[in-house]
Coordinates of C-alpha atoms in Angstrom, one line a residue:
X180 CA -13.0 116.6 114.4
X181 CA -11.8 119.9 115.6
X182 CA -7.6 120.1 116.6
X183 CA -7.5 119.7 119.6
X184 CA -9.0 116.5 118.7
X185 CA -6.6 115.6 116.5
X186 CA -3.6 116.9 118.4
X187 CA -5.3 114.2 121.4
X188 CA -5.0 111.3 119.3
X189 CA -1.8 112.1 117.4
X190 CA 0.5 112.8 120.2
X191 CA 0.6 109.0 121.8
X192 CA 1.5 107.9 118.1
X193 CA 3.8 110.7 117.8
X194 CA 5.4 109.6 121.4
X195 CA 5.6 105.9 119.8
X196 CA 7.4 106.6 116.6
X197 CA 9.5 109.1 118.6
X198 CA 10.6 106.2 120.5
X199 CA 11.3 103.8 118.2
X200 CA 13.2 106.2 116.4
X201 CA 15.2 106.6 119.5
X202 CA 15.7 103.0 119.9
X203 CA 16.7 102.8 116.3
X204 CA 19.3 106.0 116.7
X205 CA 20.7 104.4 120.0
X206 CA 21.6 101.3 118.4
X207 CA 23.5 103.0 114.7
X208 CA 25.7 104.8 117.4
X209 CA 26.4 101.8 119.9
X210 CA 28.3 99.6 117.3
X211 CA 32.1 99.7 118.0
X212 CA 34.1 100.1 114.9
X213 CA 37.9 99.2 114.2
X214 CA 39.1 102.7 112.1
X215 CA 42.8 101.6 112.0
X216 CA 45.6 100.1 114.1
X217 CA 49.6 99.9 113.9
X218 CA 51.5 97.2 114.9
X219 CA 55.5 97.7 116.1
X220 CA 58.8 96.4 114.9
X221 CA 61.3 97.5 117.0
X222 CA 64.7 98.8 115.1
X223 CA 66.8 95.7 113.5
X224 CA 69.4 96.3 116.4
X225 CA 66.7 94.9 118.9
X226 CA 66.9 92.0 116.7
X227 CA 67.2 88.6 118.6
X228 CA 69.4 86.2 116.4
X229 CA 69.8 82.2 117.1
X230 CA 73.5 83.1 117.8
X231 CA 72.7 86.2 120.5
X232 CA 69.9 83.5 121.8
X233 CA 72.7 81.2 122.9
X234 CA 75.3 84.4 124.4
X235 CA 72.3 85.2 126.5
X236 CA 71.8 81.8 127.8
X237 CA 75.7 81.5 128.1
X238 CA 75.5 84.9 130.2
X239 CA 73.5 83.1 133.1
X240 CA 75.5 81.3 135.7
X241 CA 72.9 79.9 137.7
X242 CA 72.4 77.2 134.7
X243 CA 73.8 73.7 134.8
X244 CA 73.8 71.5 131.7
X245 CA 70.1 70.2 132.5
X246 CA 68.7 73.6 132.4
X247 CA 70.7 74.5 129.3
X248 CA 69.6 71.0 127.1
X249 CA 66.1 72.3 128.8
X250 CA 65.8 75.5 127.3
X251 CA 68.0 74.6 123.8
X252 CA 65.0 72.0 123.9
X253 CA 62.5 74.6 124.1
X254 CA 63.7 77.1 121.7
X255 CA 64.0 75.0 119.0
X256 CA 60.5 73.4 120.0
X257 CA 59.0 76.9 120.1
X258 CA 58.2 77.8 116.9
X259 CA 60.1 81.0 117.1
X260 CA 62.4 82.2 114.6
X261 CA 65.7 84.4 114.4
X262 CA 64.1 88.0 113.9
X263 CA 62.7 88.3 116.6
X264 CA 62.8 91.2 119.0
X265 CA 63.9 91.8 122.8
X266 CA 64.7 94.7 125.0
X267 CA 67.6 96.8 124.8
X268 CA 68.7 95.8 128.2
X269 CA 69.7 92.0 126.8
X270 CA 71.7 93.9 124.6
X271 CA 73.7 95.7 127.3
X272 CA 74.2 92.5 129.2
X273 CA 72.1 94.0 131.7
X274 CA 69.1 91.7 132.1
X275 CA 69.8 90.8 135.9
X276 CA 69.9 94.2 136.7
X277 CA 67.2 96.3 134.7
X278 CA 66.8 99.7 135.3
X279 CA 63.2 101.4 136.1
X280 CA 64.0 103.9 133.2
X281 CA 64.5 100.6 130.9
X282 CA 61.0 99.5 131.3
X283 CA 60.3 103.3 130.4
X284 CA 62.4 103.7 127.8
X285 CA 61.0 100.3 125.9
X286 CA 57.4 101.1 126.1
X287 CA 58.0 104.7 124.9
X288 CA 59.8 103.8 122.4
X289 CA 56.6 101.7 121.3
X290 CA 54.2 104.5 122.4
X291 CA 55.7 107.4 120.5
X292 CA 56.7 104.9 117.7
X293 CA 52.8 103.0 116.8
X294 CA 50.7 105.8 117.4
X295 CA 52.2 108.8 115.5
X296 CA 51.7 106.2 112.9
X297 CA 48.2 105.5 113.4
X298 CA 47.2 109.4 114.2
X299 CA 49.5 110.4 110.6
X300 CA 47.7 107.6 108.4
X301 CA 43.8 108.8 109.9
X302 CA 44.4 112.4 110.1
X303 CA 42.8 111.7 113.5
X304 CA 44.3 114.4 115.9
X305 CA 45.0 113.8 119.6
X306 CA 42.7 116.3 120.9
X307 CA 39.9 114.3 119.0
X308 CA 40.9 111.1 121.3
X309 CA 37.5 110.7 124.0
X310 CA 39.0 107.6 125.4
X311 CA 42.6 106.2 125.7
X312 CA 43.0 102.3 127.2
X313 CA 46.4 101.4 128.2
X314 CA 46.9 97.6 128.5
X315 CA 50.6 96.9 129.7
X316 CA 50.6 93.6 132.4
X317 CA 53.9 93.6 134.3
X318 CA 55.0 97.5 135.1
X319 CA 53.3 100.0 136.9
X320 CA 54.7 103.4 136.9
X321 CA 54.1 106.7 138.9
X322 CA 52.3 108.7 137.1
X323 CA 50.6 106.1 134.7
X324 CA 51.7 105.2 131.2
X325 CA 48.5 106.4 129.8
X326 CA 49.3 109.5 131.8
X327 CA 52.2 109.7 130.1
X328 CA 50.9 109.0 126.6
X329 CA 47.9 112.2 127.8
X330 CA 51.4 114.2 128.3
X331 CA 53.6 113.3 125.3
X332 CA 50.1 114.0 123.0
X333 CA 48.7 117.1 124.6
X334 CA 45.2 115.0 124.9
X335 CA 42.2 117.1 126.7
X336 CA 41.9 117.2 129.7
X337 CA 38.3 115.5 130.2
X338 CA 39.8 112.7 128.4
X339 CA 37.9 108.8 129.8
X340 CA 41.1 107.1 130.7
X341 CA 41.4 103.0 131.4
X342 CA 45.2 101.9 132.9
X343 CA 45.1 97.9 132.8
X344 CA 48.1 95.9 134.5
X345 CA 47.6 92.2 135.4
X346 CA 45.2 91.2 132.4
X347 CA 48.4 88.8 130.8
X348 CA 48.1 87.8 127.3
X349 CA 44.5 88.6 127.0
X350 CA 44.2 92.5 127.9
X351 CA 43.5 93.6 124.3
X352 CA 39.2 91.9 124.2
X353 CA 39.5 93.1 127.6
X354 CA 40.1 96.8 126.8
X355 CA 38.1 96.8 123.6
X356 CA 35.5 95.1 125.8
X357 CA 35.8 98.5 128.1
X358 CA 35.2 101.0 124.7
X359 CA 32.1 98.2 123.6
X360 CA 30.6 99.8 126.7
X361 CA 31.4 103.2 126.6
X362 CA 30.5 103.5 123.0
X363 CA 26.7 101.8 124.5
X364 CA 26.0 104.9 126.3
X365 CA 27.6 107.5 124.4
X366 CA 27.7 108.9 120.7
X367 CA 30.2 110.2 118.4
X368 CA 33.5 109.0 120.3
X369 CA 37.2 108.1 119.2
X370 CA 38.8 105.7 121.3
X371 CA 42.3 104.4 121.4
X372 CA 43.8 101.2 122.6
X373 CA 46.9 100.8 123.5
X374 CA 48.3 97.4 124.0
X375 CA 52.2 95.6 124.4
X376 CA 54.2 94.2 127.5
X377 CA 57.2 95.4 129.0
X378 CA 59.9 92.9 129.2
X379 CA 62.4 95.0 130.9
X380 CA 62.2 94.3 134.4
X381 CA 60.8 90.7 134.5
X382 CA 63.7 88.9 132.5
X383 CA 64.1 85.6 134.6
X384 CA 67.9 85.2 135.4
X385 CA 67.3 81.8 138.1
X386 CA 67.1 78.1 136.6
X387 CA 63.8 77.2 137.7
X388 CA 62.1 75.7 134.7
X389 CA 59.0 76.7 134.9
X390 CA 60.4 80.4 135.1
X391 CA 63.0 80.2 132.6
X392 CA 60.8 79.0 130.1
X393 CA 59.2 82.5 129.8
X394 CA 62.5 84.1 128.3
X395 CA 62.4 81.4 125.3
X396 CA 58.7 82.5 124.7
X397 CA 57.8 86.2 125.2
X398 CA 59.4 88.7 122.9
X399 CA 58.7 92.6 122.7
X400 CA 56.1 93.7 120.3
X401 CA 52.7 96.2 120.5
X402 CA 49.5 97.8 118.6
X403 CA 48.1 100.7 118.8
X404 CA 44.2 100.5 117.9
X405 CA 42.1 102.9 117.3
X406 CA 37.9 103.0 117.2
X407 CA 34.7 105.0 116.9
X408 CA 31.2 104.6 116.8
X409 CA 30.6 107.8 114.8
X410 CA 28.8 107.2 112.3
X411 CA 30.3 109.6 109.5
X412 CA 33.8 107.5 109.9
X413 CA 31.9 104.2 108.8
X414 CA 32.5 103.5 105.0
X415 CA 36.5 104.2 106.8
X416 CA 36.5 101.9 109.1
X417 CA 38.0 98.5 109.0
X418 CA 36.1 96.1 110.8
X419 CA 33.2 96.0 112.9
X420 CA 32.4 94.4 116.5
X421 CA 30.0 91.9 116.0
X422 CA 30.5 89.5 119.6
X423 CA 32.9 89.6 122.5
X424 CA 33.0 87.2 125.2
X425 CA 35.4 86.5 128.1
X426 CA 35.7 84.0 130.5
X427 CA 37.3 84.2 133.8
X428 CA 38.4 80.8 135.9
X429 CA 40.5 83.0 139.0
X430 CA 38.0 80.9 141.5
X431 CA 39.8 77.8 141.1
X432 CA 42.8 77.9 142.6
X433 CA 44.3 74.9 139.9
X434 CA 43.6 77.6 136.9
X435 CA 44.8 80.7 139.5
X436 CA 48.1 79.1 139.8
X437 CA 48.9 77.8 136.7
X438 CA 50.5 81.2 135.1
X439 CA 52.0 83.9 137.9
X440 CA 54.3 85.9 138.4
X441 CA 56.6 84.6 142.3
X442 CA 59.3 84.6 143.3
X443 CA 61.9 81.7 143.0
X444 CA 63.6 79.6 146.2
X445 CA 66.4 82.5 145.9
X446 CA 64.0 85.4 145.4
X447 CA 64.1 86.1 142.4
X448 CA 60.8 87.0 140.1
X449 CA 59.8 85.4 137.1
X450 CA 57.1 83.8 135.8
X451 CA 56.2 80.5 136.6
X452 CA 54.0 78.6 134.0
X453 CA 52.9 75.2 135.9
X454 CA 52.2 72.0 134.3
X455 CA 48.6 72.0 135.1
X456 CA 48.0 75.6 132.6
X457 CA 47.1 72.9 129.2
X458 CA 44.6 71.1 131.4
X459 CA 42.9 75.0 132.6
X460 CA 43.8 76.6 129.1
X461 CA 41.4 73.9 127.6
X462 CA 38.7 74.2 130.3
X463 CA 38.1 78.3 129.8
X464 CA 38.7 77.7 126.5
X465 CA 36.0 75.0 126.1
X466 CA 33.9 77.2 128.9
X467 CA 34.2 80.5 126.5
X468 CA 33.4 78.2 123.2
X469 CA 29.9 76.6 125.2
X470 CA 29.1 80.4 125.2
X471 CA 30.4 82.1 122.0
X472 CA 29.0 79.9 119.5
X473 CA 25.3 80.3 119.8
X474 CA 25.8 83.8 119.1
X475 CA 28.4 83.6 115.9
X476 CA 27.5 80.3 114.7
X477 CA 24.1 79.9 112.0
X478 CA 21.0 77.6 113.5
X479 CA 21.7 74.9 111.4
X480 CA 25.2 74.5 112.7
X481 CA 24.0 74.4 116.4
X482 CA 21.2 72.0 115.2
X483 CA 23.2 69.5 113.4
X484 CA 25.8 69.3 116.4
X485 CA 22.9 69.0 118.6
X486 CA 21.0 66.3 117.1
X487 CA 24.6 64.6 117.0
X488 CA 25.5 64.8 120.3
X489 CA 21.8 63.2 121.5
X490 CA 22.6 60.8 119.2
X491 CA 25.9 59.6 120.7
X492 CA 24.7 59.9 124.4
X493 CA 21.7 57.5 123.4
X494 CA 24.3 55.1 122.0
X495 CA 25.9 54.9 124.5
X496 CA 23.2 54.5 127.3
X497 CA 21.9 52.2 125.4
X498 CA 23.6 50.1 123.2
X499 CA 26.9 50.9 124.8
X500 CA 28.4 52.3 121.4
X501 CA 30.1 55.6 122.0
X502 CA 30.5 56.5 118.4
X503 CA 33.1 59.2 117.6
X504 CA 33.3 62.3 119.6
X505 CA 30.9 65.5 117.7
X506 CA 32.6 68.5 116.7
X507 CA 31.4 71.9 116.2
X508 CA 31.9 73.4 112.7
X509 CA 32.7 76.9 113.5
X510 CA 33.7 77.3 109.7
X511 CA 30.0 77.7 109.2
X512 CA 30.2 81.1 110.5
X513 CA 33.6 81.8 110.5
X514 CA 36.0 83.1 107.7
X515 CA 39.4 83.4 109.6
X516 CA 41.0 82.3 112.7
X517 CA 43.0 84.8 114.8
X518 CA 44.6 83.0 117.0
X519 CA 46.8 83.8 120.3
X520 CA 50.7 83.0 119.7
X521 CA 51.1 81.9 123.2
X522 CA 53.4 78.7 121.3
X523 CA 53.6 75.9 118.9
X524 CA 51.8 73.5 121.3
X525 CA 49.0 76.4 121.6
X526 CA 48.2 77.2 118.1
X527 CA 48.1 73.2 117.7
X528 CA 45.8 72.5 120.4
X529 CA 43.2 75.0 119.3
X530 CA 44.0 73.6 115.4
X531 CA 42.9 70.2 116.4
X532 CA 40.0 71.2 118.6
X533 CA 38.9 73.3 116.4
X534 CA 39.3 71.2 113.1
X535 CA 41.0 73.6 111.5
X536 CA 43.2 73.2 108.4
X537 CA 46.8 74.3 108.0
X538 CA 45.5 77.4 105.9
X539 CA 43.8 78.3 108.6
X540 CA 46.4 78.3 111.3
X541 CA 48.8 79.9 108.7
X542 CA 48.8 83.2 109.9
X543 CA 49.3 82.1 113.7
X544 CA 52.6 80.2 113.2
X545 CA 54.2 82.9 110.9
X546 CA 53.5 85.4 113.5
X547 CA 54.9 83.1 115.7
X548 CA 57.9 82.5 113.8
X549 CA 58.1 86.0 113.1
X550 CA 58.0 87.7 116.4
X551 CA 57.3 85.7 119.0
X552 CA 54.9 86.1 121.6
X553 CA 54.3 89.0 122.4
X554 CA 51.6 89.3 124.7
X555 CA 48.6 91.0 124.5
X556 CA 49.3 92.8 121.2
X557 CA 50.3 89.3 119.4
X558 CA 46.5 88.5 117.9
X559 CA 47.2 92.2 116.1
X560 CA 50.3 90.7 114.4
X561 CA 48.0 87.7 113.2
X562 CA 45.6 90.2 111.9
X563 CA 48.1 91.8 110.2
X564 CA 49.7 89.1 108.4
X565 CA 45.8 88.2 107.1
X566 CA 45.7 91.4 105.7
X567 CA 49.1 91.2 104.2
X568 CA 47.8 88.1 102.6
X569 CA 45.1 90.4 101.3
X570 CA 43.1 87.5 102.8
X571 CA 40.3 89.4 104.6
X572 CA 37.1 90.3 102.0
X573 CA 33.9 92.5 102.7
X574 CA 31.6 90.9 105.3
X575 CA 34.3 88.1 105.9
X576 CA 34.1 87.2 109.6
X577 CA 37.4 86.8 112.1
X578 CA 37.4 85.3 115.2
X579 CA 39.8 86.2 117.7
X580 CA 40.7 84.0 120.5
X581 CA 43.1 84.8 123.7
X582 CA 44.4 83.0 126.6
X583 CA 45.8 84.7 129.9
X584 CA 46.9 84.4 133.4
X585 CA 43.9 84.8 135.7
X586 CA 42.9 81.7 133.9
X587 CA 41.3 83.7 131.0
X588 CA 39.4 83.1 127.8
X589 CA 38.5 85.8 125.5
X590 CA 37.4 85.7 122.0
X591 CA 35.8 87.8 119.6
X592 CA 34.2 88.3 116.2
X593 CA 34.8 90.9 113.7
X594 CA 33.1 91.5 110.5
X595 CA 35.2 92.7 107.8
X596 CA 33.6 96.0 106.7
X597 CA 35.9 96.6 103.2
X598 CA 38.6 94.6 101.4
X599 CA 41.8 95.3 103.1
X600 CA 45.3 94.7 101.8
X601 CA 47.5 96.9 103.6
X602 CA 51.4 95.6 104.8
X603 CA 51.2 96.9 108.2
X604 CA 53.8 95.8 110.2
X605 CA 54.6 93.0 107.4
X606 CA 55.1 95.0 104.3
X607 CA 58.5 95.0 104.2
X608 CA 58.7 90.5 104.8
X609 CA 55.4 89.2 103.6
X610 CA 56.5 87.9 100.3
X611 CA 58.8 85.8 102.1
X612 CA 56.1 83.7 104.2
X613 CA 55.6 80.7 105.0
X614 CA 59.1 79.9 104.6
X615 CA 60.1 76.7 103.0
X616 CA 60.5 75.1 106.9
X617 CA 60.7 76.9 110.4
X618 CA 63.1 74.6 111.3
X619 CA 65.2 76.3 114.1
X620 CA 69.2 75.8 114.0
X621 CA 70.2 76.2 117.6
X622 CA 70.9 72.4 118.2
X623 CA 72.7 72.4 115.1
X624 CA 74.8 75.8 116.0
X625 CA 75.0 74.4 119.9
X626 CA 74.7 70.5 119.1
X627 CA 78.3 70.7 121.6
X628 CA 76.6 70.3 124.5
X629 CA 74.9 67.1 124.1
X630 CA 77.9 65.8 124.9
X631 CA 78.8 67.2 127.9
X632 CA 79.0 65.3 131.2
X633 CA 76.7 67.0 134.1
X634 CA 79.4 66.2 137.0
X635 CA 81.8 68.3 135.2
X636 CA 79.9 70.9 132.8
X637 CA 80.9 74.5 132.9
X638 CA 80.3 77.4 130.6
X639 CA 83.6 78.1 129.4
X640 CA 84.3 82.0 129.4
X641 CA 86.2 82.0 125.8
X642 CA 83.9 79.8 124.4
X643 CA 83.6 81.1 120.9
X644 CA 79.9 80.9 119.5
X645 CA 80.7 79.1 115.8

C-alpha cells in the first residue's frame, strides 16, 4: 500500500479522533468553578441593636399602637437577632429622606470593602477579570455600579459586563447562571460576581403592613464571588457547578403581585409582601423541585419515590385509602442545605417540605439570627457559616435554594472540590453559635405598650428607652 494510500484512509480516522478530542477539550473548559468569595460585615457602628430597633420605630409618626404591637410582633417572631446591620442613613435619623449619594455611599462601602479582599487573598489582579456581574435589585445609577466598580479597579476595557436590577432575593443563581454560559463558549476566563442590596432609598416610613414589614426583615449585607473555568486554577478552586435551575412564575398575575415594590395610598414606596407570596413561594418552589431532582438525585431515589407514589394513587382509586403523602429524599444526593434567609417561617417551610433535620437547617437560622436578610448575597453567609463549621468535605454536595420577587425559584448544586475550613465573614463569632436560645427581647425591653389604649396612644417624645 503506497502513501497516498495510507494518508486516504488515515485522514477520516484522524478527522474522528480530532473531534472527539475536541468535544472532550470543550467540555474540561466549560465547567464553572467557585475560586473564592468574601462575604461583608459592615463596621460595628452600622450595628442594629434591639434598643436602636425600637428608637427607629419610635421615630415614625405615621404608626398607631396597631402598627407598633404589629411590627414588635414581627421582630421578635423573625428570627433576627441584635447584631445585625443597617444603613448609615438610620443612623442619622435620616431614613424618610435618603440621599442618592447614600445609596452610593453604602454599596461602595461594600464594593471597595469585599473585593479588595477577595483580589488580596487570590492574587487575582483586576486586569485579569474577563467578566464582572453586578446584581443590586432596588437602585439604578447613571453611570452603572458595575461601571463604577470597572473605574475604581482600572479593569480593561473589553471587559463582558452584566448590570442586574429587579432579580430580588434570587439574583446571585441568576448571575452565576449568566457566567455558566459564558464559560460554555469560551476558555480560560475569570469572572466576578458581585451581589448585595441597597437599602438606602427604599426604607418604608408609612404604616401599611404589608410595607412595613420589609424594614423588620431585610438588613444590609454582600459577597463578592469570584470564578473561572481555567483549568490551571482547579486543584484552587473551592467548589464546582454541578446543576442550576431557575424557575420563573411572572405569568400569573397572583405570584407577579405577591412581592413589589408600589407605592402606598399616600405615595410613598415600599415594598408590599401580600398574603398570597407562601401559597406562590411553594408553587415555584415545588415547580423548580419537579425539575431539579432528576438531575441531582441517584436513580434509586427517583425510583423508590416513584413506585410510591403509584402506589398511593392506586389506593386511592381503588380502595379509597390515601395512605400518607410520599416524600422525596433529597439527602440521597445531597450533603448540605443552603438555604435562602428570607425568615423564620421560610427556612421552616422548606425544613418540613424537605424533611430536613435541625442540623441541617442549622446554618440558615444562625445566618438569620446573625445578619438578617440580606437579599441576594444571604445564601453566601449560609455558605460561610458551613465552612466555618469546617462542615463542607471533598466531593460533599450543597444545594442552594432562593426565592424572589418575579415569583422566582432558583437552586443549585455544588460539589465541594477540597476541604474547606476558612472563617470568612464568621471567624471572628463562630465559636459562639448556635447560641443557647434566639430568643429576641424586644417585648421584654418594650412589654409597655401592651398596655396601651388605641383611642389614646401616642409616642411620647421623652420617652426614655429602659
Amino acid at each position: 500500500m503506497d502513501f497516498n494510500s495510507i494518508l486516504l484512509y488515515s485522514l477520516p480516522i484522524f478527522c474522528l479522533f480530532f473531534t472527539i478530542w475536541k468535544i472532550i477539550d470543550q467540555k474540561r473548559h466549560q465547567h464553572c468553578y467557585i475560586l473564592d468569595y468574601q462575604c461583608y460585615k459592615p463596621t460595628d457602628d452600622r450595628m442594629l441593636s434591639t434598643r436602636f430597633c425600637g428608637e427607629v420605630i419610635r421615630r415614625n409618626k405615621n404608626l398607631g399602637l396597631n402598627e407598633y404591637k404589629f411590627l414588635l410582633k414581627a421582630i421578635v417572631s423573625s428570627g433576627i437577632g441584635e447584631q445585625t446591620y443597617a444603613p448609615r442613613m438610620v443612623f442619622y435619623g435620616r431614613e424618610e429622606c435618603p440621599t442618592y449619594d447614600d445609596g452610593i455611599s453604602e454599596m461602595e462601602e461594600f464594593f471597595h470593602d469585599s473585593i479588595d479582599k477577595i483580589l488580596k487573598r487570590t492574587k487575582i489582579l483586576p486586569s485579569e477579570i474577563d467578566v464582572l456581574v453586578v446584581n443590586i435589585s432596588m437602585l439604578a445609577t447613571m453611570p452603572s455600579l458595575s461601571a463604577r466598580i470597572i473605574n475604581h479597579y482600572n479593569m480593561r476595557e473589553d471587559i463582558k459586563v452584566y448590570n442586574l436590577t429587579g432579580m430580588g432575593c434570587s439574583a446571585s443563581p441568576i448571575s452565576i447562571n449568566i457566567v455558566q454560559n459564558i464559560f460554555k463558549i469560551q476558555k480560560n476566563k475569570l469572572a466576578l460576581v458581585v451581589t448585595s442590596e441597597s437599602l438606602s432609598p427604599n426604607w418604608y416610613s408609612g404604616n401599611d403592613r404589608s410595607m412595613i414589614l420589609s424594614n423588620c426583615l431585610f438588613r444590609s449585607g454582600g459577597c463578592a464571588i469570584l470564578l473561572t473555568n481555567k483549568l490551571s486554577l482547579k486543584n484552587k478552586t473551592m467548589f464546582k457547578l454541578k446543576c442550576l435551575v431557575r424557575t420563573h412564575h411572572g405569568a400569573k398575575d397572583e405570584s407577579y403581585n405577591c412581592c413589589i415594590q408600589k407605592e402606598d395610598d399616600q405615595g410613598r414606596i415600599g415594598f408590599h409582601l401580600d398574603k398570597t407570596l407562601p401559597k406562590a413561594a411553594t408553587r415555584a418552589f415545588v415547580d423548580n423541585l419537579k425539575e431539579i431532582a432528576p438531575k441531582i438525585l441517584p436513580i434509586r431515589e427517583l425510583l423508590r419515590f416513584a413506585i410510591i407514589s403509584t402506589l398511593r394513587k392506586f389506593n386511592q382509586k381503588y380502595k379509597g385509602k390515601f395512605g400518607p403523602r410520599p416524600v422525596i429524599n433529597f439527602k440521597t444526593g445531597v450533603d448540605h442545605f443552603c438555604l435562602h434567609t428570607g425568615g423564620k417561617a421560610v427556612i421552616d417551610g422548606i425544613g418540613a417540605n424537605l424533611n430536613l433535620s435541625e442540623y441541617d437547617l442549622e446554618p440558615a437560622r444562625m445566618t438569620l439570627h446573625r445578619f438578617g436578610n440580606t437579599s441576594a448575597s444571604s445564601l453566601w453567609y449560609v455558605l460561610g457559616y458551613m465552612e466555618a463549621k469546617k462542615r463542607l468535605k471533598k466531593g460533599d454536595n450543597v444545594f442552594m435554594i432562593s426565592f424572589g420577587a418575579g415569583f422566582k425559584c432558583n437552586s443549585c448544586l455544588w460539589e465541594v472540590v477540597r476541604d474547606l475550613g476558612d472563617g470568612n465573614v464568621w471567624e471572628d463569632c463562630i465559636d459562639n453559635y448556635p447560641p443557647k436560645t434566639l430568643a429576641n427581647p424586644f417585648l421584654e425591653k418594650f412589654g409597655w405598650i401592651q398596655n396601651e389604649d388605641p383611642s389614646t396612644f401616642y409616642v411620647p417624645d421623652d420617652y426614655v428607652i429602659p
